[in-house]
Every structure is written in C-alpha cells, then in structure tokens.
Amino acid sequence: MAVTTPRATLDARSLRADFPIFEQLIHGKPLAYLDSAVSAHKPRQVLDKLRDFYETSYGNVHRGVYALSERATAEYEGARHKVAEFVNARTAREIVFTRNATESINLVAYAWGLTNLGPGDLVVVTELEHHSNFVPWQYIARRTGAGFRMLRVDDGGELDLGDLDRVAAAGDVKVVACNLVSNSLGTVNPVDRLVPWAHALGAIVVVDAAQAAPHRRVDVQGLGCDFLAFSAHKMCGPTSIGALWGRLELLEAMEPFNLGGHMIRKVQFEETTWGDVPAKFEAGTQPIAEAVGFGAAVDYLEGVGMEAIERHEHELAAYALERLADVPGISLYGPPADRRAGIVSFNLEGIHPHDVAQILDMGGVAIRAGHHCCQPLMARLGVAATNRASFYLYTVPEEIDRLVEGLHKARAIFG
Amino acid sequence: MAVTTPRATLDARSLRADFPIFEQLIHGKPLAYLDSAVSAHKPRQVLDKLRDFYETSYGNVHRGVYALSERATAEYEGARHKVAEFVNARTAREIVFTRNATESINLVAYAWGLTNLGPGDLVVVTELEHHSNFVPWQYIARRTGAGFRMLRVDDGGELDLGDLDRVAAAGDVKVVACNLVSNSLGTVNPVDRLVPWAHALGAIVVVDAAQAAPHRRVDVQGLGCDFLAFSAHKMCGPTSIGALWGRLELLEAMEPFNLGGHMIRKVQFEETTWGDVPAKFEAGTQPIAEAVGFGAAVDYLEGVGMEAIERHEHELAAYALERLADVPGISLYGPPADRRAGIVSFNLEGIHPHDVAQILDMGGVAIRAGHHCCQPLMARLGVAATNRASFYLYTVPEEIDRLVEGLHKARAIFG
Amino acid sequence: MSEFEQLYRELILDHYKNPRGHGQLPDADVRAEGMNPLCGDEVAVAVAFDEDGDTIRDVRFEGRGCAISQAATSMLMEMVKGRKASDVAEMPKDDLLEEVGIPLTPVRLKCAILGLGVLKVALHKAKGTPLPDEWGTSASELRLA
Amino acid sequence: MSEFEQLYRELILDHYKNPRGHGQLPDADVRAEGMNPLCGDEVAVAVAFDEDGDTIRDVRFEGRGCAISQAATSMLMEMVKGRKASDVAEMPKDDLLEEVGIPLTPVRLKCAILGLGVLKVALHKAKGTPLPDEWGTSASELRLA
Ligand SMILES: Cc1ncc(COP(=O)(O)O)c(C=O)c1O
Ligand SMILES: Cc1ncc(COP(=O)(O)O)c(C=O)c1O
C-alpha cells in the first residue's frame, strides 16, 4: 500500500455528499446529526462494497475449495490486514474480529480473566469508563474473587493520577482498563502515563478505543498497551463487527472464549486443541460481509486522513463550547477544548435532557440524552443524565448553530 | 400479519432470478452452488432492505430520542417479532439476537452452565454434533467439573436411542445438546424423543437448529425444548447475526453472558443489576442492520413457504442419492432419503475430497470437502473428510447432473 | 398547532412544574420504585388504602425525570386517588395515555407509563393484583422493586 | 492445456500415486507431525542426520491428504535429502511451490506447504533452526507437535 501524506484538512461539506442519510428531511428539516459518538452514518463507498461483495463474491471463508469461498476468504483476510495497519499492529494475526468493542472487552475479561484472576488480585477501571469497560471487569472480578477498584476523576472530568498510589496499595494489580477518549465528556485520557505504571506492577492494560479509533490515529505500538477494543459502526462501517487487537504472545497464551467451528485444531471426545491465533477466537461463521465493510470503512477514513478528522472535530468542539457558553442556564461538563475530542456534554437548568433532545429533534437536530452508558460518571457529576452533542467528519458548523438555536427554543417553551 | 396458506411447491428456476450471485460465470461456467449448508446466498429482497435501512433509517437503537433512532428501534424490534413468529415463540422477548448459532450455544453454555453445572453433573451431546454444539459443552463441563458424555450413532448415521440408559446411569444429566438436522449427513434427529427423556431426568434440552431453521418449519412449542439456536446467514440473511430462542423463565433466571452497555438496569461501583430479557443478553451496540436483514430473510422464506422448501429439498436429495449411487467407487453416508434433509455426503475411492471439490470447481460446481466441523462423527465413520453437496430453494436438478458429471471427470483424471 | 406545541402543551408543562400528589406519604401501606434503564429516570410511588382495604385513600410519588414522565405520573395520581386497587390494577395504559393526550414515540411512551408501572407493582405487592404485561414474571418484578 | 489438466498434471498424479520417501524411518533422529485444521489432513515427517550432524541423510513422511499435499510432500522429500538442515530450514516456500509448478489458491497453498512446515518443525526440534514465519512462537509449535 502506498504511503499517503495525510491531508491536513477536510471539506465536510463535500464529504457529506457521500452519505445518503443526509438526502432526506426529518420533520421537514435537513438532518443535523450530532450523535456520531453513538454511531456514525455510512458513506456510499462502504454500502457499495457491502452490496457488491454479497452479489459477486459471497461465500463462507476458510472452508471451501471453490472459487467463491476463496474469493470471500481473500476479502475477509484483506480486511483484517487493513484494520491491522489502521492501528499499526505488528501483524494482522493480532486482530480478532468480534461483534463490537463490548464483545472485544468481554473476550479479554472472560478468556484472560477467568484463568488469570483470583483472590488478592485487583482489577482497576476508571470512573470515566463506559459500562462496556466497567461491568465485564466488575463481573469477572466477582466471579474469580478478585478485588475491583476505580480510579477517580476530578471535577473537570479528568483522571486523578494522584489516585494511583492509593489503588496500587490495595492489592496485586493485574488489569488496568481505561478508555482512550471518554464518550461522555470527550476527555482524552493519559493512557501513555497509565501504561508504565501498570506494567511496573505486572498488570495488563486494556484500552477501550471505541471513541478514539474513529476520530484520531491510534497506534498500539506507540501506546504500549496489551489489548485494544473498537467498533466498526462508529467508524462509518457496518454494525455487528468490531475488533480486538491483542499482543500476539498474550493471544497465543490465552484460553479461547467462544467455542465451536473454525477455532479448533482437533476435536476428540477426550480433548480438543485450539487453532492458531486469530482463528482460536473466531468461533463459528465469521462476520464476513461486515469485515469487508469494515475494510472499506478503514479505506474511507484513511482516504480522508485521520489527522484531518481529528483537527476538524477539534475545531468544531472549540466552536461548540464557545457558542454553548452563551446559552443562559447551561452547565458544561468536561475539560477545556484543547484536551478533549469532538464531544460536548451539558445540561439546561430545569429542563430534563430528554425534553431538550425531543425539542431539538422537532427541528431536525439529533443529539443524545441520557447517561451515555456511564452511570458511575453520572453519579460522580451528581446528575442522572446529560445532553451530548458529538461530531464527525461530515459535521458542519451550521449544525452547531442549529443546536444552539434549539436550546433557546427549549428555554422559551419551558419558560 | 395475514395468515398465508403455505404453498405446496416452489419454482426454483424463477426464485433463482432473485439471487444476483447466479448472474456471473465461474471459470466460464454458470455457478452450480451446492454448498448451502455452509451458507446460503442472498436474494435482492434482503440486500435491498439492508441498503435501504442504512440509507434512510439508520441509527443506534433503544437510545436516542430522535427520529432516526426511533425508526431504527422499530425496525430492529420488528425483526425480533418476525423471528419469534418464525419459530413460534410465545413472545418476542424469548428471542435473543447473537452473532450466529455458535454464539447462541456458547451463551447458554457459559451463562447457564457456569452457574448450574458442577461435579457429579453430566452434559450429554451426540456423536453427530457440529463442533459448535460439542466443544462449548466439553469446555464448560471441564471448567465446572461436570462429566461429559456422547450419545452414539449407528452405522447408518442415526442416533442410537438404545444408548440412553447407559448415559443416564453415568450421573446426574443436566444438559442434553442435540442438533435437529445433521449438517454432515442430513440426518433428521428424533429430538421429540430426547425431550421427554431429558425432562424426566431434570435436564434442559439445547437444540442446534442451524441446519433445520433454513429448511423446514421449526416450532419451539411443538418441540418442547428449552433453548434453540440458529443463524441468519444460512437462511438467506446477512452474516453476523443469529438467534437464541429460550424459554422465558429460564432466560429470566439466568446470569447474563456478555456485559456492557444496554444490558444493565443500574450500574454502581458496588453492584450492577441486569436489564429485562432480552436486553440482558444483548450487550453493546446490537447487530442492527443485520437484524433488519434477518427480518427480511424471514419474510422471504415465509413468502416461498417452509413446507415448499422442505419438499423441494427432499426431492432433490432423493434424486441426488439415486444418481450418485450409479457412480463407480462411491461411498454414500447417512440415512435413506425419507429420513434426511437436503444434504448428501460421499467419498470417491482413492480420491481425496479436496481433489474432488477442486475438480468440480473447475466446472463451476461448488461443494464442500472436509470434516464439516464434525470430527467426532468423521472418526466414527472412519474417514478424515467427506464430500458434501447440499441444496436450497434455488437449487435445480441440473446442478446435481453437473455434480455427477464432475465426479466422472474426477475419476477419469485420477484414473 | 405545531408538533412542538402539541407535545409540550400547557397542561403537560403545568403538571411538570406543579406536580400533583408529589412528595412523601408517611402513613403509606406500600411503596415501590422503578427506573427506566435507558435514561436512568426513577419514580417511587407510595399508596395508602382506606379501611375497606381496597380503595386508594391517598397516593404520592417522588422521583426525577423528563417532563413527560413527571407530568404523566402527576396526572396518574389524580386519576387513581379514590379508586379501587383492583380496578386500577386492570387499568389499560391507554387510559393514561389518553389523559396525557399527546403523540408519543415508543421511547417516550416508556417515559409516560413508568409511573403507572410502578404503581401496579405497589398494588401487586400489597394486594397480589396482576403485574403489567411487559414485566411478566416475578424475576423482573424483583429487579423493579 | 486447460486449468484442469494444469492442476492435476502427470507429475502431481505420479507423486500422489507413487510417493517418494513415503513410510517409516526406524532410525530417525527426530519426528514431527502437523495437521491442517481446515480439512483434518495430517502429515508426519521423520529425519535422520549424517554423522556431521547437519546433513539430512534420510527423510520420510506418512500421512493422509489430498493429491496436492501428498505430492508436494513427496517432492519435498526428494528436494531435501542430502542437503544441510540449516539450508533447508531457510528454504523459502516458493522453492517448493516452483517444483510443484501449478497455480494454487490460498486454501490449496496450505495443502502444498503442510509437509514443508512439519519438516521445519522437526529441524527446529532437532537443531533449533527457525520455525516457519506463519507459526511464530513456541505456543503454536507445541500445538503442531
Ligand atoms: C448443525 C450446525 N450447527 C451449528 C453450525 C454453526 O453455525 P454458525 O457457524 O453460523 O455459528 C452449523 C453451521 O456451520 C451447523 O451446520
Ligand atoms: C467509550 C466507549 N466504549 C465502549 C463503547 C461500546 O461500543 P459498542 O456498543 O460498539 O460495543 C462505546 C460506545 O457505545 C463507547 O463510547
């Protein structure tokens, strides 16, 4: 693959034309989709690839000797190579295809955790975690008798690294689970500082990159972590596919997770032996077309340029924070613009986020209202829910203007 | 939904026109796809629905207050209702969407098994099982200290029910896992006779319907089983989605499997409580578009008529067995035509199945060669691999003629 | 009237800002709480019965939530006070939705009927009346309680 | 020549039907086996070294598999007999594939190089020479052995 010089900027207005979803009106208005953190829309390039694959090259992979199966296998494994390059994995064998980031994390929690955790051990998560990088660890810790601890966040929504010693003193830290970018607040977490701390304690570091991989360049070798999870659907790819990157040595030493077809070497009544990595972790018929679509999404993002995407969203976040600050009665959560990704969370005094989101929807503006799968963080912030607007490569500043306008309307209605 | 009288017959030649895959030539020949047991091709109706959904109604489900999310949720839950009706579930809440049949079985093995199995208990599978209904049970039995037993098959590839007493005497039978139709031999298994036996022993019955649901009407209430697993990709639906049907009481009493977003009620540092069934089992972003495609596939199959599909395949199997019997040096495996589904397995003396399949492929005929994820059965049959041809609603008898022709060619080459 | 104004019509906003039957009920015979796991909203309902043991003498709610859930629960309090527990337990959700009187999407529907569900759980605990359909068996009820 | 005949050309069929170096090697210094989990095919290789401890004095294989895997392994036996273990361990798979001389898809490629992989595992066990790339670390090797 030719090395492309990353383009420094992108033209959101022209990229928008790639996305059929914007061709309709919502409640008679053009769609202002400000909920890309929950899931991104799909460009024609990805949808075309998906359809073309089903129509011309579909077959089950790694099984058939015939042409369609060979073709499908080449496409499926080709996608694995693209995803591996996307996160700078040493080899494509380090990429396991899963259903989503959530399953990627469960895979590690079950397959690594059930065997390697026990009483006296500690699993450490952060107060900023999405439930998907929180509940699996809490559950597997309970199943294995290991302890469970939480790194605190400060009032600005950033990790309190002064907390590390307190946590390390509480037991034998075996797992540190942290997200790279918080989906609630947009906080960019200092994973680079957690990794040496965790490794010095002999712990593995499991990074939830669900909110980072779509929006900035992620480099697993640079991060130095041990596992990294992300989902295609947040990256302009299809639903029902995600990836787990893992260090080859760890993947090879690990137990499998789901058991069944394809992941075996030899099945006998007395004993079964496992196939090579990554087959060992891909039981049953794989997410074949979804992988092909994932590969197309990676191509699309690389074509736009991850650096350009990050910069674009950063500019939008700064603009949004500035405009929102002027809305009377607003509370803004999270760090300043220069330490956050394209996500802003806020509340309007006296108006529940559901009502805000509903009123915005009437104007064609889609935002998320709720706990964002971060109830521990909501408890820390002392709220049940927030409003959240999040941006992507197809977001234009006018959509933020419409958001602000809608907030004024909500205030007027609720008087 | 209007009750449609099942059409008694189908016209495979005209259905074929729904499948774009047949519009190309393979090695210069029309495609004779005789590997539908591994995965089925997709009709335009399903592909159109998938694309249309992504282009006009895509959003994450159960989360947003805005129009696209509401629309996507309605489509997603609508698909659940279709799948529930398809297997005659009492309520749509009994349908859990998974990645595939394999994951459906793993869900039960882990979530039910890890908590309910222990030393002295027995897990019983059959010698006919696909690895997906064999290895998870073998693994979870080992993890929990439960015993593991196998019901034998006779020389004709049918379950030896005389074996039941021997097995029951060996311990406290807690799980009986059996497929409804064998993917290797096409055997239709007497699940109706296993269910009362298992229930009398206090065991649950886990039915692998991966090879039945696409090809004949499956009625969970009629079967009386406790869990039933199947995959959309074998039923003209997309990859990366399957279903687990479970008895509501069992699903409600069970532990969850994957943990994370959406499957929770309340997450706190100290404790997490689970959401209602089926959300409890659908952690993270669901297979949204895939579910919509699954629903479209169910519509397509119901439109053709499951009774018509079963009859059509039965006729093809009888025709194939008759024509294959005339090929010199052939060994045919499995029961007579009247007790089997649209699957035939065979070997040619002195020619490895890989070579047979390769030679057939050169003529545009796609069959499967290998162990079909049934190594224990292969060991029982005393072979490493077999050739397998399998049929679906788009299969026409000429394709079987071309298969037979190819076998003669293989014999000529290997002389 | 625009869809906007329909949804947040005067009556809804009035109930939201001045909820009826809001607060504690110290001499309650039974209490129940529930939450909407999608948004974290919570409602607690307390019921006191008349001497006949069936008539709802008083009913109050507390909680936090959106205008729809709070207004609907407030309306519900007015609707059920003085009625028989056995009747209320059978009350179709459409009776409440009619009172609420605005078009609701499925997600917002869950907001509107949260209070009704919790009330039915309370009646079930006190009188063994049926639970709302959607919750089915006791396993769910326990999680709700 | 059609694709057919290319694939199953005379030489392949000859090696398949009359495999060279097939059978047991009672005085072997090292043995290894491997299988292709996709089809269940198995190959076992036995090697005996010269007194110099490096030259492959004799090498034999057993196993079951398709024409491609058996013929390729048979050809391999002829290719490596008398060569130095250290050389053979470095032998690129393309050298074997050239000898096989037919166009192979990725799945069939795995058949063709199964024997070579097992041979390299045997040499690794005996002499500590490098394993084939695809298998990487010792964990895989153990499963192969
Ligand atoms: C009988 C049977 N069970 C289970 C499976 C596994 O299905 P999947 O690979 O879709 O999980 C298959 C198909 O491969 C099968 O034929
Ligand atoms: C930070 C973070 N982690 C994990 C997830 C879970 O991703 P998925 O639902 O695709 O598994 C999400 C998205 O919902 C997220 O934002």
PDB file of C-alpha atoms in Angstrom, chain B residues 93-273:
ATOM      1  CA  ARG B  93     -38.892 -11.459  24.351  1.00  0.00           C
ATOM      2  CA  GLU B  94     -37.766 -15.070  24.042  1.00  0.00           C
ATOM      3  CA  ILE B  95     -35.577 -14.172  21.059  1.00  0.00           C
ATOM      4  CA  VAL B  96     -32.028 -13.007  21.767  1.00  0.00           C
ATOM      5  CA  PHE B  97     -30.015 -11.763  18.816  1.00  0.00           C
ATOM      6  CA  THR B  98     -26.480 -13.155  18.714  1.00  0.00           C
ATOM      7  CA  ARG B  99     -23.698 -13.310  16.106  1.00  0.00           C
ATOM      8  CA  ASN B 100     -24.502 -16.826  14.949  1.00  0.00           C
ATOM      9  CA  ALA B 101     -25.746 -20.207  16.121  1.00  0.00           C
ATOM     10  CA  THR B 102     -22.343 -20.865  17.641  1.00  0.00           C
ATOM     11  CA  GLU B 103     -22.574 -17.836  19.904  1.00  0.00           C
ATOM     12  CA  SER B 104     -26.161 -18.713  20.807  1.00  0.00           C
ATOM     13  CA  ILE B 105     -24.945 -22.053  22.130  1.00  0.00           C
ATOM     14  CA  ASN B 106     -21.976 -20.502  23.904  1.00  0.00           C
ATOM     15  CA  LEU B 107     -24.329 -18.061  25.579  1.00  0.00           C
ATOM     16  CA  VAL B 108     -26.230 -20.957  27.150  1.00  0.00           C
ATOM     17  CA  ALA B 109     -23.080 -22.939  27.931  1.00  0.00           C
ATOM     18  CA  TYR B 110     -21.463 -20.013  29.730  1.00  0.00           C
ATOM     19  CA  ALA B 111     -24.396 -18.155  31.278  1.00  0.00           C
ATOM     20  CA  TRP B 112     -26.443 -21.193  32.259  1.00  0.00           C
ATOM     21  CA  GLY B 113     -23.641 -23.710  32.517  1.00  0.00           C
ATOM     22  CA  LEU B 114     -21.055 -21.854  34.599  1.00  0.00           C
ATOM     23  CA  THR B 115     -23.651 -21.339  37.312  1.00  0.00           C
ATOM     24  CA  ASN B 116     -25.683 -24.560  37.130  1.00  0.00           C
ATOM     25  CA  LEU B 117     -23.097 -27.258  36.472  1.00  0.00           C
ATOM     26  CA  GLY B 118     -20.705 -28.943  38.858  1.00  0.00           C
ATOM     27  CA  PRO B 119     -19.089 -32.242  39.803  1.00  0.00           C
ATOM     28  CA  GLY B 120     -21.493 -35.175  39.584  1.00  0.00           C
ATOM     29  CA  ASP B 121     -23.494 -33.472  36.836  1.00  0.00           C
ATOM     30  CA  LEU B 122     -23.464 -34.684  33.265  1.00  0.00           C
ATOM     31  CA  VAL B 123     -23.587 -32.860  29.969  1.00  0.00           C
ATOM     32  CA  VAL B 124     -24.722 -35.077  27.109  1.00  0.00           C
ATOM     33  CA  VAL B 125     -24.092 -34.359  23.429  1.00  0.00           C
ATOM     34  CA  THR B 126     -24.374 -36.609  20.390  1.00  0.00           C
ATOM     35  CA  GLU B 127     -21.738 -38.022  18.109  1.00  0.00           C
ATOM     36  CA  LEU B 128     -23.482 -36.195  15.263  1.00  0.00           C
ATOM     37  CA  GLU B 129     -22.942 -32.724  16.676  1.00  0.00           C
ATOM     38  CA  HIS B 130     -21.322 -29.885  14.850  1.00  0.00           C
ATOM     39  CA  HIS B 131     -18.291 -28.621  16.815  1.00  0.00           C
ATOM     40  CA  SER B 132     -20.434 -25.645  17.783  1.00  0.00           C
ATOM     41  CA  ASN B 133     -22.738 -27.809  19.868  1.00  0.00           C
ATOM     42  CA  PHE B 134     -19.938 -30.041  21.076  1.00  0.00           C
ATOM     43  CA  VAL B 135     -16.861 -28.040  22.063  1.00  0.00           C
ATOM     44  CA  PRO B 136     -18.654 -25.405  24.209  1.00  0.00           C
ATOM     45  CA  TRP B 137     -20.175 -28.202  26.300  1.00  0.00           C
ATOM     46  CA  GLN B 138     -16.943 -30.122  26.544  1.00  0.00           C
ATOM     47  CA  TYR B 139     -15.176 -26.936  27.649  1.00  0.00           C
ATOM     48  CA  ILE B 140     -17.732 -25.743  30.186  1.00  0.00           C
ATOM     49  CA  ALA B 141     -18.050 -29.255  31.589  1.00  0.00           C
ATOM     50  CA  ARG B 142     -14.299 -29.291  32.164  1.00  0.00           C
ATOM     51  CA  ARG B 143     -14.344 -25.795  33.719  1.00  0.00           C
ATOM     52  CA  THR B 144     -17.125 -26.726  36.124  1.00  0.00           C
ATOM     53  CA  GLY B 145     -16.043 -30.274  36.875  1.00  0.00           C
ATOM     54  CA  ALA B 146     -19.150 -31.787  35.280  1.00  0.00           C
ATOM     55  CA  GLY B 147     -18.937 -35.008  33.284  1.00  0.00           C
ATOM     56  CA  PHE B 148     -19.274 -35.153  29.503  1.00  0.00           C
ATOM     57  CA  ARG B 149     -20.932 -37.965  27.555  1.00  0.00           C
ATOM     58  CA  MET B 150     -21.762 -38.668  23.949  1.00  0.00           C
ATOM     59  CA  LEU B 151     -24.814 -40.424  22.517  1.00  0.00           C
ATOM     60  CA  ARG B 152     -23.622 -42.799  19.821  1.00  0.00           C
ATOM     61  CA  VAL B 153     -24.779 -43.069  16.220  1.00  0.00           C
ATOM     62  CA  ASP B 154     -25.324 -46.312  14.373  1.00  0.00           C
ATOM     63  CA  ASP B 155     -23.710 -47.273  11.082  1.00  0.00           C
ATOM     64  CA  GLY B 156     -26.438 -45.523   9.159  1.00  0.00           C
ATOM     65  CA  GLY B 157     -25.643 -42.213  10.842  1.00  0.00           C
ATOM     66  CA  GLU B 158     -28.702 -42.209  13.084  1.00  0.00           C
ATOM     67  CA  LEU B 159     -28.774 -41.760  16.847  1.00  0.00           C
ATOM     68  CA  ASP B 160     -28.738 -44.963  18.828  1.00  0.00           C
ATOM     69  CA  LEU B 161     -31.518 -44.384  21.341  1.00  0.00           C
ATOM     70  CA  GLY B 162     -30.714 -47.701  22.973  1.00  0.00           C
ATOM     71  CA  ASP B 163     -27.770 -45.758  24.367  1.00  0.00           C
ATOM     72  CA  LEU B 164     -29.927 -43.564  26.606  1.00  0.00           C
ATOM     73  CA  ASP B 165     -29.959 -45.790  29.680  1.00  0.00           C
ATOM     74  CA  ARG B 166     -26.197 -46.260  29.665  1.00  0.00           C
ATOM     75  CA  VAL B 167     -25.772 -42.478  29.607  1.00  0.00           C
ATOM     76  CA  ALA B 168     -28.394 -41.747  32.256  1.00  0.00           C
ATOM     77  CA  ALA B 169     -26.758 -44.233  34.599  1.00  0.00           C
ATOM     78  CA  ALA B 170     -23.461 -42.343  34.499  1.00  0.00           C
ATOM     79  CA  GLY B 171     -24.505 -39.302  36.519  1.00  0.00           C
ATOM     80  CA  ASP B 172     -26.982 -36.523  37.026  1.00  0.00           C
ATOM     81  CA  VAL B 173     -27.870 -35.432  33.493  1.00  0.00           C
ATOM     82  CA  LYS B 174     -28.277 -31.641  33.422  1.00  0.00           C
ATOM     83  CA  VAL B 175     -27.935 -30.737  29.744  1.00  0.00           C
ATOM     84  CA  VAL B 176     -28.801 -32.620  26.572  1.00  0.00           C
ATOM     85  CA  ALA B 177     -27.455 -30.914  23.433  1.00  0.00           C
ATOM     86  CA  CYS B 178     -28.574 -32.180  20.049  1.00  0.00           C
ATOM     87  CA  ASN B 179     -28.985 -30.900  16.537  1.00  0.00           C
ATOM     88  CA  LEU B 180     -32.262 -31.138  14.708  1.00  0.00           C
ATOM     89  CA  VAL B 181     -30.665 -31.843  11.351  1.00  0.00           C
ATOM     90  CA  SER B 182     -27.087 -33.047  10.965  1.00  0.00           C
ATOM     91  CA  ASN B 183     -25.017 -30.828   8.705  1.00  0.00           C
ATOM     92  CA  SER B 184     -22.775 -33.732   7.728  1.00  0.00           C
ATOM     93  CA  LEU B 185     -25.280 -36.400   6.867  1.00  0.00           C
ATOM     94  CA  GLY B 186     -28.624 -34.644   6.679  1.00  0.00           C
ATOM     95  CA  THR B 187     -29.982 -36.940   9.396  1.00  0.00           C
ATOM     96  CA  VAL B 188     -33.176 -35.616  10.944  1.00  0.00           C
ATOM     97  CA  ASN B 189     -32.761 -36.304  14.647  1.00  0.00           C
ATOM     98  CA  PRO B 190     -35.533 -37.553  16.957  1.00  0.00           C
ATOM     99  CA  VAL B 191     -35.461 -34.532  19.246  1.00  0.00           C
ATOM    100  CA  ASP B 192     -39.103 -35.206  20.046  1.00  0.00           C
ATOM    101  CA  ARG B 193     -37.975 -38.416  21.735  1.00  0.00           C
ATOM    102  CA  LEU B 194     -34.994 -36.895  23.527  1.00  0.00           C
ATOM    103  CA  VAL B 195     -37.027 -34.093  25.107  1.00  0.00           C
ATOM    104  CA  PRO B 196     -39.259 -36.231  27.381  1.00  0.00           C
ATOM    105  CA  TRP B 197     -36.263 -38.364  28.347  1.00  0.00           C
ATOM    106  CA  ALA B 198     -34.190 -35.313  29.251  1.00  0.00           C
ATOM    107  CA  HIS B 199     -37.007 -33.554  31.064  1.00  0.00           C
ATOM    108  CA  ALA B 200     -37.772 -36.658  33.091  1.00  0.00           C
ATOM    109  CA  LEU B 201     -34.155 -36.529  34.256  1.00  0.00           C
ATOM    110  CA  GLY B 202     -34.488 -32.821  35.083  1.00  0.00           C
ATOM    111  CA  ALA B 203     -32.162 -31.779  32.261  1.00  0.00           C
ATOM    112  CA  ILE B 204     -32.521 -28.895  29.837  1.00  0.00           C
ATOM    113  CA  VAL B 205     -32.513 -29.576  26.106  1.00  0.00           C
ATOM    114  CA  VAL B 206     -30.436 -27.321  23.885  1.00  0.00           C
ATOM    115  CA  VAL B 207     -31.319 -27.744  20.231  1.00  0.00           C
ATOM    116  CA  ASP B 208     -28.968 -26.716  17.452  1.00  0.00           C
ATOM    117  CA  ALA B 209     -31.334 -25.763  14.643  1.00  0.00           C
ATOM    118  CA  ALA B 210     -28.696 -24.146  12.445  1.00  0.00           C
ATOM    119  CA  GLN B 211     -29.344 -26.731   9.752  1.00  0.00           C
ATOM    120  CA  ALA B 212     -33.094 -27.055  10.339  1.00  0.00           C
ATOM    121  CA  ALA B 213     -34.415 -23.498  10.585  1.00  0.00           C
ATOM    122  CA  PRO B 214     -33.470 -22.603   6.987  1.00  0.00           C
ATOM    123  CA  HIS B 215     -35.040 -25.715   5.531  1.00  0.00           C
ATOM    124  CA  ARG B 216     -38.192 -26.784   7.396  1.00  0.00           C
ATOM    125  CA  ARG B 217     -40.706 -25.334   9.802  1.00  0.00           C
ATOM    126  CA  VAL B 218     -39.343 -25.229  13.341  1.00  0.00           C
ATOM    127  CA  ASP B 219     -41.805 -24.899  16.199  1.00  0.00           C
ATOM    128  CA  VAL B 220     -40.240 -24.418  19.609  1.00  0.00           C
ATOM    129  CA  GLN B 221     -43.504 -25.033  21.417  1.00  0.00           C
ATOM    130  CA  GLY B 222     -44.094 -28.193  19.457  1.00  0.00           C
ATOM    131  CA  LEU B 223     -40.555 -29.426  20.108  1.00  0.00           C
ATOM    132  CA  GLY B 224     -40.811 -28.722  23.807  1.00  0.00           C
ATOM    133  CA  CYS B 225     -37.103 -27.929  24.074  1.00  0.00           C
ATOM    134  CA  ASP B 226     -35.574 -25.269  26.312  1.00  0.00           C
ATOM    135  CA  PHE B 227     -33.153 -23.458  24.017  1.00  0.00           C
ATOM    136  CA  LEU B 228     -32.809 -23.367  20.250  1.00  0.00           C
ATOM    137  CA  ALA B 229     -30.013 -21.826  18.208  1.00  0.00           C
ATOM    138  CA  PHE B 230     -29.821 -20.775  14.565  1.00  0.00           C
ATOM    139  CA  SER B 231     -28.001 -18.424  12.150  1.00  0.00           C
ATOM    140  CA  ALA B 232     -29.373 -15.946   9.628  1.00  0.00           C
ATOM    141  CA  HIS B 233     -26.631 -16.463   7.044  1.00  0.00           C
ATOM    142  CA  LYS B 234     -27.842 -19.983   6.309  1.00  0.00           C
ATOM    143  CA  MET B 235     -31.385 -18.645   5.772  1.00  0.00           C
ATOM    144  CA  CYS B 236     -30.689 -16.085   3.015  1.00  0.00           C
ATOM    145  CA  GLY B 237     -29.958 -13.449   5.655  1.00  0.00           C
ATOM    146  CA  PRO B 238     -26.838 -11.424   6.408  1.00  0.00           C
ATOM    147  CA  THR B 239     -23.751 -12.685   8.197  1.00  0.00           C
ATOM    148  CA  SER B 240     -23.014 -11.753  11.820  1.00  0.00           C
ATOM    149  CA  ILE B 241     -26.466 -12.364  13.185  1.00  0.00           C
ATOM    150  CA  GLY B 242     -28.071 -15.398  14.706  1.00  0.00           C
ATOM    151  CA  ALA B 243     -30.718 -16.036  17.280  1.00  0.00           C
ATOM    152  CA  LEU B 244     -31.127 -17.854  20.520  1.00  0.00           C
ATOM    153  CA  TRP B 245     -34.643 -18.783  21.452  1.00  0.00           C
ATOM    154  CA  GLY B 246     -35.002 -19.603  25.133  1.00  0.00           C
ATOM    155  CA  ARG B 247     -37.878 -20.339  27.468  1.00  0.00           C
ATOM    156  CA  LEU B 248     -38.710 -17.028  29.138  1.00  0.00           C
ATOM    157  CA  GLU B 249     -38.473 -18.389  32.688  1.00  0.00           C
ATOM    158  CA  LEU B 250     -35.005 -19.783  32.009  1.00  0.00           C
ATOM    159  CA  LEU B 251     -33.793 -16.601  30.348  1.00  0.00           C
ATOM    160  CA  GLU B 252     -35.066 -14.557  33.263  1.00  0.00           C
ATOM    161  CA  ALA B 253     -33.482 -16.744  35.901  1.00  0.00           C
ATOM    162  CA  MET B 254     -30.154 -16.906  34.079  1.00  0.00           C
ATOM    163  CA  GLU B 255     -26.972 -14.951  34.558  1.00  0.00           C
ATOM    164  CA  PRO B 256     -26.011 -12.660  31.666  1.00  0.00           C
ATOM    165  CA  PHE B 257     -23.208 -13.523  29.240  1.00  0.00           C
ATOM    166  CA  ASN B 258     -21.548 -10.510  27.612  1.00  0.00           C
ATOM    167  CA  LEU B 259     -21.607  -7.485  29.898  1.00  0.00           C
ATOM    168  CA  GLY B 260     -21.672  -3.806  28.999  1.00  0.00           C
ATOM    169  CA  GLY B 261     -23.940  -1.120  27.610  1.00  0.00           C
ATOM    170  CA  HIS B 262     -27.689  -1.723  27.217  1.00  0.00           C
ATOM    171  CA  MET B 263     -27.866  -4.972  29.201  1.00  0.00           C
ATOM    172  CA  ILE B 264     -27.953  -3.256  32.578  1.00  0.00           C
ATOM    173  CA  ARG B 265     -30.583  -1.760  34.827  1.00  0.00           C
ATOM    174  CA  LYS B 266     -28.355   0.158  37.183  1.00  0.00           C
ATOM    175  CA  VAL B 267     -24.567   0.277  37.335  1.00  0.00           C
ATOM    176  CA  GLN B 268     -22.921   1.248  40.574  1.00  0.00           C
ATOM    177  CA  PHE B 269     -19.414   0.738  41.851  1.00  0.00           C
ATOM    178  CA  GLU B 270     -20.706  -1.696  44.457  1.00  0.00           C
ATOM    179  CA  GLU B 271     -23.148  -3.610  42.327  1.00  0.00           C
ATOM    180  CA  THR B 272     -24.791  -3.823  38.943  1.00  0.00           C
ATOM    181  CA  THR B 273     -28.281  -5.091  38.212  1.00  0.00           C
TER     182      THR B 273
END
